[in-house]
PDB file of C-alpha atoms and ligand atoms in Angstrom:
ATOM      1  CA  MET A  25       0.047   0.102   0.162  1.00 45.00           C
ATOM      2  CA  LEU A  26       1.311   3.666  -0.745  1.00 47.00           C
ATOM      3  CA  ASN A  27       2.051   5.872   1.521  1.00 48.00           C
ATOM      4  CA  TRP A  28      -0.641   8.880   0.967  1.00 47.00           C
ATOM      5  CA  LEU A  29       0.849  10.919   3.752  1.00 46.00           C
ATOM      6  CA  ALA A  30       3.668  11.567   3.187  1.00 43.00           C
ATOM      7  CA  MET A  31       2.814  12.251  -0.563  1.00 45.00           C
ATOM      8  CA  SER A  32       0.827  15.334   0.028  1.00 50.00           C
ATOM      9  CA  ARG A  33       1.840  17.195  -1.612  1.00 71.00           C
ATOM     10  CA  ALA A  34       0.593  20.544  -3.890  1.00 88.00           C
ATOM     11  CA  ARG A  35      -0.928  19.476  -6.912  1.00 95.00           C
ATOM     12  CA  PHE A  36      -3.650  20.877  -9.795  1.00 97.00           C
ATOM     13  CA  ILE A  37      -6.187  18.591 -10.446  1.00 98.00           C
ATOM     14  CA  SER A  38      -9.499  19.065 -12.555  1.00 98.00           C
ATOM     15  CA  PHE A  39     -13.201  16.846 -13.247  1.00 98.00           C
ATOM     16  CA  GLU A  40     -14.520  17.626 -15.695  1.00 98.00           C
ATOM     17  CA  GLY A  41     -16.688  15.886 -18.510  1.00 97.00           C
ATOM     18  CA  ILE A  42     -21.003  16.723 -20.294  1.00 96.00           C
ATOM     19  CA  ASP A  43     -22.910  17.325 -17.427  1.00 93.00           C
ATOM     20  CA  GLY A  44     -24.967  15.010 -15.605  1.00 91.00           C
ATOM     21  CA  CYS A  45     -21.707  12.319 -16.538  1.00 94.00           C
ATOM     22  CA  GLY A  46     -20.889  11.834 -12.287  1.00 94.00           C
ATOM     23  CA  LYS A  47     -18.058  14.145 -12.057  1.00 95.00           C
ATOM     24  CA  THR A  48     -19.096  15.663  -8.316  1.00 94.00           C
ATOM     25  CA  THR A  49     -20.170  11.647  -7.272  1.00 96.00           C
ATOM     26  CA  GLN A  50     -16.649  10.607  -7.778  1.00 97.00           C
ATOM     27  CA  LEU A  51     -14.736  13.838  -6.648  1.00 98.00           C
ATOM     28  CA  ASN A  52     -16.446  13.433  -3.581  1.00 97.00           C
ATOM     29  CA  LEU A  53     -15.697   9.622  -3.378  1.00 98.00           C
ATOM     30  CA  MET A  54     -11.398  10.074  -3.628  1.00 97.00           C
ATOM     31  CA  ALA A  55     -11.779  13.276  -1.489  1.00 97.00           C
ATOM     32  CA  GLU A  56     -13.307  10.996   1.175  1.00 97.00           C
ATOM     33  CA  ARG A  57     -10.571   8.321   0.277  1.00 96.00           C
ATOM     34  CA  LEU A  58      -7.990  11.336   0.102  1.00 95.00           C
ATOM     35  CA  ARG A  59      -8.676  12.297   3.955  1.00 96.00           C
ATOM     36  CA  ALA A  60      -8.955   8.523   5.153  1.00 95.00           C
ATOM     37  CA  ARG A  61      -5.521   8.965   4.376  1.00 92.00           C
ATOM     38  CA  GLY A  62      -4.846  12.410   5.630  1.00 92.00           C
ATOM     39  CA  VAL A  63      -3.703  13.244   3.258  1.00 93.00           C
ATOM     40  CA  ASN A  64      -3.850  18.051   3.257  1.00 94.00           C
ATOM     41  CA  PHE A  65      -5.795  19.004   0.349  1.00 96.00           C
ATOM     42  CA  ILE A  66      -8.929  20.941  -0.339  1.00 97.00           C
ATOM     43  CA  ALA A  67     -12.185  20.677  -3.248  1.00 98.00           C
ATOM     44  CA  THR A  68     -13.222  23.747  -5.019  1.00 98.00           C
ATOM     45  CA  ARG A  69     -15.739  23.580  -8.224  1.00 96.00           C
ATOM     46  CA  GLU A  70     -16.627  26.125 -10.470  1.00 95.00           C
ATOM     47  CA  PRO A  71     -18.498  28.315 -11.320  1.00 92.00           C
ATOM     48  CA  GLY A  72     -18.894  29.243  -7.423  1.00 91.00           C
ATOM     49  CA  SER A  73     -16.082  28.833  -3.866  1.00 92.00           C
ATOM     50  CA  THR A  74     -15.324  32.789  -3.751  1.00 96.00           C
ATOM     51  CA  PRO A  75     -18.445  34.610  -2.757  1.00 96.00           C
ATOM     52  CA  ILE A  76     -18.336  36.320  -5.433  1.00 97.00           C
ATOM     53  CA  GLY A  77     -18.170  33.506  -7.510  1.00 97.00           C
ATOM     54  CA  GLN A  78     -21.174  32.150  -5.338  1.00 96.00           C
ATOM     55  CA  GLU A  79     -23.316  35.212  -7.474  1.00 96.00           C
ATOM     56  CA  ILE A  80     -22.069  34.787 -11.152  1.00 96.00           C
ATOM     57  CA  ARG A  81     -23.253  30.723 -10.327  1.00 95.00           C
ATOM     58  CA  LYS A  82     -26.250  32.388  -9.409  1.00 94.00           C
ATOM     59  CA  ILE A  83     -26.225  33.980 -13.327  1.00 94.00           C
ATOM     60  CA  LEU A  84     -25.270  31.956 -14.596  1.00 94.00           C
ATOM     61  CA  LEU A  85     -27.368  28.836 -14.168  1.00 91.00           C
ATOM     62  CA  ASP A  86     -30.493  30.095 -12.739  1.00 90.00           C
ATOM     63  CA  SER A  87     -33.215  29.378 -15.789  1.00 86.00           C
ATOM     64  CA  LYS A  88     -35.220  32.847 -15.114  1.00 90.00           C
ATOM     65  CA  THR A  89     -31.749  34.114 -15.993  1.00 91.00           C
ATOM     66  CA  THR A  90     -32.032  35.638 -20.195  1.00 91.00           C
ATOM     67  CA  GLY A  91     -30.145  37.207 -22.639  1.00 93.00           C
ATOM     68  CA  LEU A  92     -27.018  36.738 -21.199  1.00 95.00           C
ATOM     69  CA  THR A  93     -24.720  36.291 -24.729  1.00 97.00           C
ATOM     70  CA  SER A  94     -22.502  33.723 -24.622  1.00 96.00           C
ATOM     71  CA  ALA A  95     -19.947  36.516 -24.621  1.00 97.00           C
ATOM     72  CA  GLY A  96     -21.272  37.472 -21.837  1.00 97.00           C
ATOM     73  CA  GLU A  97     -21.414  34.031 -20.394  1.00 97.00           C
ATOM     74  CA  VAL A  98     -17.689  33.012 -20.397  1.00 98.00           C
ATOM     75  CA  LEU A  99     -16.361  36.259 -19.089  1.00 98.00           C
ATOM     76  CA  LEU A 100     -19.191  36.126 -15.906  1.00 98.00           C
ATOM     77  CA  TYR A 101     -17.226  32.165 -15.501  1.00 98.00           C
ATOM     78  CA  TYR A 102     -14.404  33.764 -16.209  1.00 98.00           C
ATOM     79  CA  ALA A 103     -14.284  36.573 -13.628  1.00 98.00           C
ATOM     80  CA  SER A 104     -15.307  34.253 -11.390  1.00 98.00           C
ATOM     81  CA  ARG A 105     -12.184  31.349 -11.814  1.00 98.00           C
ATOM     82  CA  ILE A 106     -10.044  34.146 -11.703  1.00 98.00           C
ATOM     83  CA  GLN A 107     -12.059  34.678  -7.923  1.00 98.00           C
ATOM     84  CA  ASN A 108     -11.133  31.492  -7.065  1.00 98.00           C
ATOM     85  CA  VAL A 109      -6.854  31.542  -8.949  1.00 98.00           C
ATOM     86  CA  GLU A 110      -6.140  34.154  -6.326  1.00 97.00           C
ATOM     87  CA  GLN A 111      -8.176  33.627  -3.469  1.00 97.00           C
ATOM     88  CA  VAL A 112      -8.748  30.098  -3.579  1.00 98.00           C
ATOM     89  CA  ILE A 113      -6.475  27.923  -5.862  1.00 97.00           C
ATOM     90  CA  LYS A 114      -3.307  29.641  -5.719  1.00 97.00           C
ATOM     91  CA  PRO A 115      -3.372  30.082  -2.248  1.00 97.00           C
ATOM     92  CA  ALA A 116      -3.989  26.045  -1.108  1.00 97.00           C
ATOM     93  CA  LEU A 117      -0.463  24.827  -3.807  1.00 96.00           C
ATOM     94  CA  ALA A 118       1.253  27.685  -1.913  1.00 95.00           C
ATOM     95  CA  ALA A 119       0.195  25.915   1.585  1.00 95.00           C
ATOM     96  CA  GLY A 120       1.556  23.162  -0.070  1.00 95.00           C
ATOM     97  CA  LYS A 121      -1.770  21.027  -0.430  1.00 96.00           C
ATOM     98  CA  LEU A 122      -3.545  19.034  -3.446  1.00 96.00           C
ATOM     99  CA  VAL A 123      -6.343  20.711  -4.795  1.00 97.00           C
ATOM    100  CA  LEU A 124      -9.427  19.189  -6.140  1.00 98.00           C
ATOM    101  CA  CYS A 125     -11.487  21.236  -8.653  1.00 98.00           C
ATOM    102  CA  ASP A 126     -15.241  19.906 -10.243  1.00 98.00           C
ATOM    103  CA  ARG A 127     -14.218  22.105 -13.573  1.00 98.00           C
ATOM    104  CA  PHE A 128     -11.366  24.436 -14.378  1.00 98.00           C
ATOM    105  CA  ASN A 129     -11.240  26.712 -17.722  1.00 98.00           C
ATOM    106  CA  ASP A 130     -11.909  23.258 -19.599  1.00 98.00           C
ATOM    107  CA  ALA A 131     -14.912  23.174 -19.018  1.00 98.00           C
ATOM    108  CA  SER A 132     -14.925  26.985 -20.506  1.00 98.00           C
ATOM    109  CA  TRP A 133     -13.266  25.909 -23.749  1.00 98.00           C
ATOM    110  CA  ALA A 134     -15.800  22.673 -23.983  1.00 98.00           C
ATOM    111  CA  TYR A 135     -18.943  24.458 -23.781  1.00 97.00           C
ATOM    112  CA  GLN A 136     -18.191  27.738 -24.410  1.00 98.00           C
ATOM    113  CA  GLY A 137     -16.041  27.278 -27.141  1.00 98.00           C
ATOM    114  CA  PHE A 138     -17.742  24.374 -28.571  1.00 98.00           C
ATOM    115  CA  GLY A 139     -20.705  24.217 -27.515  1.00 97.00           C
ATOM    116  CA  ARG A 140     -21.590  28.542 -28.406  1.00 96.00           C
ATOM    117  CA  GLN A 141     -20.132  28.399 -31.026  1.00 97.00           C
ATOM    118  CA  LEU A 142     -17.530  30.958 -29.960  1.00 98.00           C
ATOM    119  CA  GLY A 143     -14.282  29.573 -31.151  1.00 98.00           C
ATOM    120  CA  VAL A 144     -10.720  27.664 -29.609  1.00 97.00           C
ATOM    121  CA  GLU A 145      -9.063  30.928 -30.469  1.00 98.00           C
ATOM    122  CA  PHE A 146     -11.801  33.712 -28.406  1.00 98.00           C
ATOM    123  CA  LEU A 147     -10.770  30.380 -25.381  1.00 98.00           C
ATOM    124  CA  ARG A 148      -7.245  31.036 -26.000  1.00 98.00           C
ATOM    125  CA  ILE A 149      -6.953  34.513 -25.497  1.00 98.00           C
ATOM    126  CA  LEU A 150      -9.169  34.673 -23.301  1.00 97.00           C
ATOM    127  CA  ASP A 151      -7.192  31.904 -21.478  1.00 97.00           C
ATOM    128  CA  ASP A 152      -3.949  34.169 -22.182  1.00 97.00           C
ATOM    129  CA  LEU A 153      -5.395  37.329 -20.824  1.00 98.00           C
ATOM    130  CA  VAL A 154      -6.796  35.970 -17.425  1.00 98.00           C
ATOM    131  CA  LEU A 155      -5.232  32.865 -16.447  1.00 98.00           C
ATOM    132  CA  ASP A 156      -1.731  33.859 -18.147  1.00 96.00           C
ATOM    133  CA  GLY A 157      -1.284  30.494 -18.550  1.00 94.00           C
ATOM    134  CA  PHE A 158      -2.026  28.577 -15.183  1.00 97.00           C
ATOM    135  CA  HIS A 159      -3.437  25.535 -15.552  1.00 97.00           C
ATOM    136  CA  PRO A 160      -4.384  21.665 -13.588  1.00 98.00           C
ATOM    137  CA  ASP A 161      -1.166  19.752 -13.952  1.00 97.00           C
ATOM    138  CA  HIS A 162      -4.073  16.948 -14.527  1.00 97.00           C
ATOM    139  CA  THR A 163      -7.377  16.936 -15.960  1.00 98.00           C
ATOM    140  CA  LEU A 164     -10.040  13.277 -16.063  1.00 98.00           C
ATOM    141  CA  ILE A 165     -12.789  14.093 -17.877  1.00 98.00           C
ATOM    142  CA  ILE A 166     -15.099  11.501 -17.396  1.00 98.00           C
ATOM    143  CA  ASP A 167     -16.850  10.410 -21.182  1.00 97.00           C
ATOM    144  CA  ILE A 168     -20.525   9.597 -21.384  1.00 96.00           C
ATOM    145  CA  ASP A 169     -22.334  10.265 -24.456  1.00 95.00           C
ATOM    146  CA  VAL A 170     -25.146  12.798 -24.721  1.00 94.00           C
ATOM    147  CA  GLU A 171     -28.441   9.999 -23.882  1.00 91.00           C
ATOM    148  CA  THR A 172     -27.365   8.896 -20.535  1.00 89.00           C
ATOM    149  CA  SER A 173     -26.013  12.656 -19.243  1.00 87.00           C
ATOM    150  CA  VAL A 174     -29.480  14.638 -20.152  1.00 82.00           C
ATOM    151  CA  LYS A 175     -31.329  11.994 -18.431  1.00 82.00           C
ATOM    152  CA  ARG A 176     -29.478  11.719 -15.869  1.00 78.00           C
ATOM    153  CA  ALA A 177     -29.153  16.072 -15.742  1.00 69.00           C
ATOM    154  CA  GLN A 178     -32.694  15.809 -15.561  1.00 73.00           C
ATOM    155  CA  ARG A 179     -32.942  13.560 -12.670  1.00 74.00           C
ATOM    156  CA  ARG A 180     -30.701  15.126 -10.321  1.00 69.00           C
ATOM    157  CA  ASN A 181     -32.524  17.942 -11.988  1.00 66.00           C
ATOM    158  CA  THR A 182     -35.396  17.486 -10.764  1.00 69.00           C
ATOM    159  CA  ALA A 183     -35.006  16.277  -7.081  1.00 66.00           C
ATOM    160  CA  GLN A 184     -32.181  19.681  -6.374  1.00 65.00           C
ATOM    161  CA  THR A 185     -35.479  22.716  -4.276  1.00 60.00           C
ATOM    162  CA  TYR A 186     -33.437  25.112  -6.325  1.00 64.00           C
ATOM    163  CA  ASP A 187     -33.288  26.323  -9.876  1.00 66.00           C
ATOM    164  CA  GLU A 188     -29.929  25.470 -11.730  1.00 66.00           C
ATOM    165  CA  ASN A 189     -31.304  24.122 -14.716  1.00 68.00           C
ATOM    166  CA  ARG A 190     -29.640  26.623 -17.873  1.00 68.00           C
ATOM    167  CA  PHE A 191     -27.969  24.623 -19.283  1.00 70.00           C
ATOM    168  CA  GLU A 192     -30.652  21.736 -19.770  1.00 66.00           C
ATOM    169  CA  THR A 193     -32.254  23.923 -21.571  1.00 66.00           C
ATOM    170  CA  GLU A 194     -30.094  23.306 -24.290  1.00 74.00           C
ATOM    171  CA  ALA A 195     -30.597  21.032 -27.192  1.00 81.00           C
ATOM    172  CA  ARG A 196     -28.958  17.164 -27.263  1.00 87.00           C
ATOM    173  CA  GLU A 197     -26.636  19.033 -30.485  1.00 91.00           C
ATOM    174  CA  PHE A 198     -25.714  21.810 -28.038  1.00 93.00           C
ATOM    175  CA  PHE A 199     -24.160  18.747 -25.974  1.00 94.00           C
ATOM    176  CA  GLU A 200     -22.529  16.532 -28.686  1.00 95.00           C
ATOM    177  CA  ARG A 201     -20.708  19.775 -29.362  1.00 97.00           C
ATOM    178  CA  VAL A 202     -19.733  19.869 -25.731  1.00 97.00           C
ATOM    179  CA  ARG A 203     -18.636  16.322 -25.603  1.00 97.00           C
ATOM    180  CA  GLU A 204     -16.259  17.029 -28.556  1.00 97.00           C
ATOM    181  CA  GLY A 205     -14.721  20.372 -27.595  1.00 98.00           C
ATOM    182  CA  TYR A 206     -13.801  17.849 -24.493  1.00 98.00           C
ATOM    183  CA  GLY A 207     -12.430  15.100 -27.106  1.00 97.00           C
ATOM    184  CA  TRP A 208     -10.249  17.924 -28.765  1.00 98.00           C
ATOM    185  CA  LEU A 209      -8.830  18.452 -25.246  1.00 98.00           C
ATOM    186  CA  GLN A 210      -8.011  15.541 -25.149  1.00 98.00           C
ATOM    187  CA  ARG A 211      -6.381  15.310 -28.259  1.00 97.00           C
ATOM    188  CA  ARG A 212      -3.954  18.895 -28.358  1.00 96.00           C
ATOM    189  CA  GLU A 213      -2.955  17.738 -25.033  1.00 97.00           C
ATOM    190  CA  PRO A 214      -2.663  13.721 -24.176  1.00 97.00           C
ATOM    191  CA  SER A 215       0.210  14.278 -21.227  1.00 96.00           C
ATOM    192  CA  ARG A 216      -2.510  16.906 -19.211  1.00 97.00           C
ATOM    193  CA  PHE A 217      -5.936  14.607 -20.165  1.00 98.00           C
ATOM    194  CA  PHE A 218      -7.273  11.413 -19.031  1.00 97.00           C
ATOM    195  CA  GLN A 219     -10.548   9.675 -20.101  1.00 97.00           C
ATOM    196  CA  ILE A 220     -12.887   7.496 -18.589  1.00 97.00           C
ATOM    197  CA  ASN A 221     -15.260   6.045 -19.502  1.00 97.00           C
ATOM    198  CA  GLY A 222     -18.302   7.018 -17.760  1.00 96.00           C
ATOM    199  CA  ASN A 223     -20.838   4.982 -18.473  1.00 95.00           C
ATOM    200  CA  ARG A 224     -20.139   2.194 -15.869  1.00 95.00           C
ATOM    201  CA  PRO A 225     -21.125   1.493 -11.720  1.00 96.00           C
ATOM    202  CA  VAL A 226     -20.069   3.900  -9.677  1.00 97.00           C
ATOM    203  CA  GLU A 227     -17.138   1.711  -7.921  1.00 97.00           C
ATOM    204  CA  ALA A 228     -15.764   0.707 -11.742  1.00 98.00           C
ATOM    205  CA  VAL A 229     -15.317   4.549 -13.066  1.00 98.00           C
ATOM    206  CA  HIS A 230     -14.174   5.323  -9.157  1.00 98.00           C
ATOM    207  CA  ALA A 231     -11.439   2.699  -9.049  1.00 98.00           C
ATOM    208  CA  ASP A 232      -9.600   3.985 -12.357  1.00 97.00           C
ATOM    209  CA  ILE A 233      -9.894   7.335 -10.950  1.00 98.00           C
ATOM    210  CA  ALA A 234      -7.648   5.800  -7.423  1.00 97.00           C
ATOM    211  CA  THR A 235      -5.275   3.898  -9.744  1.00 96.00           C
ATOM    212  CA  LEU A 236      -4.653   7.032 -11.357  1.00 96.00           C
ATOM    213  CA  PHE A 237      -4.569   9.180  -8.193  1.00 95.00           C
ATOM    214  CA  ASP A 238      -1.548   6.468  -6.902  1.00 92.00           C
ATOM    215  CA  GLU A 239       0.253   6.894  -9.923  1.00 91.00           C
ATOM    216  CA  TRP A 240       0.149  11.114 -10.025  1.00 89.00           C
ATOM    217  CA  LEU A 241       0.469  11.197  -6.014  1.00 86.00           C
ATOM    218  CA  GLU A 242       3.603   8.698  -5.914  1.00 78.00           C
TER     219      GLU A 242
HETATM  220  P1  TMP B 219     -21.557  21.967 -12.404  1.00 72.67           P
HETATM  221  O1  TMP B 219     -22.885  21.460 -13.250  1.00 72.67           O
HETATM  222  O2  TMP B 219     -20.404  21.106 -13.218  1.00 72.67           O
HETATM  223  O3  TMP B 219     -21.543  22.383 -11.350  1.00 72.67           O
HETATM  224  O4  TMP B 219     -22.029  23.364 -13.829  1.00 72.67           O
HETATM  225  C1  TMP B 219     -22.078  23.446 -13.857  1.00 72.67           C
HETATM  226  C2  TMP B 219     -22.999  24.445 -15.768  1.00 72.67           C
HETATM  227  O5  TMP B 219     -22.444  25.249 -15.926  1.00 72.67           O
HETATM  228  C3  TMP B 219     -22.744  22.316 -16.843  1.00 72.67           C
HETATM  229  O6  TMP B 219     -23.645  22.667 -17.296  1.00 72.67           O
HETATM  230  C4  TMP B 219     -21.182  23.542 -17.233  1.00 72.67           C
HETATM  231  C5  TMP B 219     -21.779  24.763 -17.248  1.00 72.67           C
HETATM  232  N1  TMP B 219     -20.207  25.513 -17.110  1.00 72.67           N
HETATM  233  C6  TMP B 219     -20.261  25.785 -18.901  1.00 72.67           C
HETATM  234  O7  TMP B 219     -20.599  25.852 -19.842  1.00 72.67           O
HETATM  235  N2  TMP B 219     -18.316  26.506 -18.591  1.00 72.67           N
HETATM  236  C7  TMP B 219     -17.925  26.661 -17.258  1.00 72.67           C
HETATM  237  O8  TMP B 219     -16.750  27.398 -17.987  1.00 72.67           O
HETATM  238  C8  TMP B 219     -17.365  26.294 -16.370  1.00 72.67           C
HETATM  239  C9  TMP B 219     -17.287  25.487 -15.649  1.00 72.67           C
HETATM  240  C10 TMP B 219     -19.029  24.951 -16.537  1.00 72.67           C
END
């Protein structure tokens, strides 16, 4: 058994995938595992994770939000992101903590760059300006088919007491483009991305992720 406690160190790992892919469940399972092993880590998410990010999240995900342009949308995601980077992620890394993030900039490339068709050049410029090369060390993409995604996301949103449904009203083609976007990102930077088949039981997906973490934290 690997000594995880001795391996705790600054590293930034993001979890990505289309809506309903199970990344939040998987992040929580990994957080439990890390906690049990005494690893010094934090879990954060986007949009959200800071007081300003939480306010921005409400605007972005509330289905009552109308008239938001694609450029306006992506700028709000980056506004939330830079608050998270400066106030949460960088301080944690500086303190030697492992950082798990439920979505990061790749979500904007996939959802706004591909889904909304803003294009990769728009996202590249925004990334350079706002993040200045800051990016996760490793990114997990939990891949599921669009059919499953739409079903799971709808189930989740009917169970929620608050309204975060704005993206669930998108057409199927939107999620196809987002999924293609994640594929494109992985082909562009194969050393950072790891695709996991999310069309399997939670435990099987978790086992694969745990194996990857063992390698990364070695
Ligand atoms: P969540 O359900 O994973 O919390 O994400 C919220 C929604 O926001 C989800 O539909 C994906 C979308 N999103 C973007 O469109 N662009 C982004 O940059 C991020 C972080 C999320």
